[in-house]
Amino acid sequence: MSLLLLLLGLGGGAALGWWYARRGAAPGVAPGVSPHLLPDPALEWLRRAHQALGVWIAEMDPAEGAPRAERIVEPDRLSVGQIVAVDRRLERVRDQEQSGVERMEGGTLVFHGSGGVAVALLLPQGHDPSRLAAVNADLQRLLDGVRRRPHIVQLAQARTQEASL
């Protein structure tokens, strides 16, 4: 009977040790990766998914108090003037917290702004209007993610620091 209890105790201890080891192995933010670089692959995936000419994020940097913009565009299909026009429009969207759809020289701009952040997709002319609901839903998700990004980065850094201790 004592041998059976000893085996059960060793098995339980091993399972508990395995669980703690797996829990501590969560990856953090890689060294040299800054928060403004995190969404780049997702932005390109979003642009491709909707065959958009570009995707934009405009926000106020809380650390510096200055505006910051990220964009992934197809430079072959957009002129510098078109890119600048979208940048300017998105600044107003960010400041006035607007949402909507509007025709521009390069195509149709779908945008959402809230809480000092604005996101947009520029769809090419001749896009399928029935896809606007999917574009709006994806932009809302992107907006929510960008607004949560500072908290996610803080949690990841705290987790990395905790693991190093």
Tab-separated table of C-alpha atoms in Angstrom, residues 43-144:
chain	number	residue	atom	x	y	z
A	43	LEU	CA	-1.950	44.905	-41.751
A	44	GLU	CA	-0.593	43.264	-44.903
A	45	TRP	CA	-2.890	40.252	-44.408
A	46	LEU	CA	-5.872	42.566	-43.991
A	47	ARG	CA	-4.938	44.523	-47.106
A	48	ARG	CA	-4.627	41.332	-49.144
A	49	ALA	CA	-7.831	39.811	-47.778
A	50	HIS	CA	-9.872	42.718	-49.110
A	51	GLN	CA	-7.714	43.399	-52.208
A	52	ALA	CA	-7.284	46.915	-50.809
A	53	LEU	CA	-4.845	49.479	-52.144
A	54	GLY	CA	-3.753	50.321	-48.619
A	55	VAL	CA	-4.470	50.081	-44.924
A	56	TRP	CA	-3.804	52.892	-42.441
A	57	ILE	CA	-3.564	53.385	-38.671
A	58	ALA	CA	-3.348	56.890	-37.205
A	59	GLU	CA	-3.026	57.430	-33.458
A	60	MET	CA	-1.645	59.732	-30.837
A	61	ASP	CA	1.472	58.292	-29.224
A	62	PRO	CA	0.762	58.430	-25.469
A	63	ALA	CA	4.459	58.478	-24.571
A	64	GLU	CA	5.388	61.356	-26.856
A	65	GLY	CA	2.017	63.082	-27.234
A	66	ALA	CA	2.624	63.305	-30.977
A	67	PRO	CA	0.670	61.758	-33.850
A	68	ARG	CA	1.927	58.494	-35.286
A	69	ALA	CA	0.802	56.820	-38.493
A	70	GLU	CA	1.398	53.384	-39.947
A	71	ARG	CA	0.406	52.316	-43.412
A	72	ILE	CA	0.861	49.455	-45.798
A	73	VAL	CA	0.160	50.510	-49.377
A	74	GLU	CA	0.674	49.306	-52.930
A	75	PRO	CA	2.990	52.065	-54.185
A	76	ASP	CA	2.599	50.969	-57.806
A	77	ARG	CA	-1.148	51.636	-57.698
A	78	LEU	CA	-1.209	54.825	-55.585
A	79	SER	CA	0.452	58.166	-56.165
A	80	VAL	CA	2.127	60.134	-53.403
A	81	GLY	CA	-0.714	62.675	-53.601
A	82	GLN	CA	-3.327	59.949	-53.021
A	83	ILE	CA	-1.409	58.590	-50.028
A	84	VAL	CA	-1.076	62.092	-48.531
A	85	ALA	CA	-4.806	62.739	-49.085
A	86	VAL	CA	-5.700	59.597	-47.129
A	87	ASP	CA	-3.201	60.520	-44.381
A	88	ARG	CA	-4.814	63.947	-43.979
A	89	ARG	CA	-8.342	62.546	-44.027
A	90	LEU	CA	-7.415	59.980	-41.388
A	91	GLU	CA	-6.023	62.690	-39.105
A	92	ARG	CA	-9.444	64.372	-39.152
A	93	VAL	CA	-11.157	61.012	-38.583
A	94	ARG	CA	-8.906	60.408	-35.550
A	95	ASP	CA	-9.503	63.866	-34.085
A	96	GLN	CA	-13.276	63.916	-34.734
A	97	GLU	CA	-13.835	60.194	-33.995
A	98	GLN	CA	-15.774	59.602	-37.200
A	99	SER	CA	-16.763	56.454	-39.058
A	100	GLY	CA	-17.928	56.110	-42.624
A	101	VAL	CA	-17.311	55.395	-46.280
A	102	GLU	CA	-16.262	58.006	-48.802
A	103	ARG	CA	-15.158	58.096	-52.431
A	104	MET	CA	-11.680	59.451	-53.078
A	105	GLU	CA	-9.537	59.842	-56.163
A	106	GLY	CA	-7.904	56.438	-55.685
A	107	GLY	CA	-10.971	54.445	-54.674
A	108	THR	CA	-13.325	54.085	-51.735
A	109	LEU	CA	-12.062	54.866	-48.235
A	110	VAL	CA	-13.673	52.941	-45.370
A	111	PHE	CA	-12.690	54.359	-41.974
A	112	HIS	CA	-13.372	54.207	-38.236
A	113	GLY	CA	-12.088	56.463	-35.475
A	114	SER	CA	-12.449	56.257	-31.712
A	115	GLY	CA	-10.429	57.058	-28.611
A	116	GLY	CA	-7.638	58.913	-30.421
A	117	VAL	CA	-7.143	56.108	-32.966
A	118	ALA	CA	-8.304	55.857	-36.577
A	119	VAL	CA	-8.062	52.957	-39.031
A	120	ALA	CA	-8.904	52.817	-42.728
A	121	LEU	CA	-8.837	50.664	-45.836
A	122	LEU	CA	-8.709	52.128	-49.337
A	123	LEU	CA	-10.621	49.821	-51.660
A	124	PRO	CA	-10.002	50.014	-55.412
A	125	GLN	CA	-12.575	51.424	-57.782
A	126	GLY	CA	-15.025	48.756	-58.886
A	127	HIS	CA	-14.897	46.828	-55.600
A	128	ASP	CA	-17.851	44.644	-54.642
A	129	PRO	CA	-20.180	46.800	-52.467
A	130	SER	CA	-21.599	43.696	-50.788
A	131	ARG	CA	-18.190	43.223	-49.107
A	132	LEU	CA	-18.440	46.511	-47.173
A	133	ALA	CA	-19.960	44.777	-44.143
A	134	ALA	CA	-16.934	42.446	-43.900
A	135	VAL	CA	-14.540	45.385	-44.361
A	136	ASN	CA	-16.319	47.329	-41.592
A	137	ALA	CA	-16.191	44.351	-39.225
A	138	ASP	CA	-12.466	43.817	-39.839
A	139	LEU	CA	-11.721	47.511	-39.355
A	140	GLN	CA	-13.629	47.515	-36.056
A	141	ARG	CA	-11.510	44.558	-34.883
A	142	LEU	CA	-8.338	46.347	-35.976
A	143	LEU	CA	-9.438	49.505	-34.150
A	144	ASP	CA	-10.097	47.530	-30.961
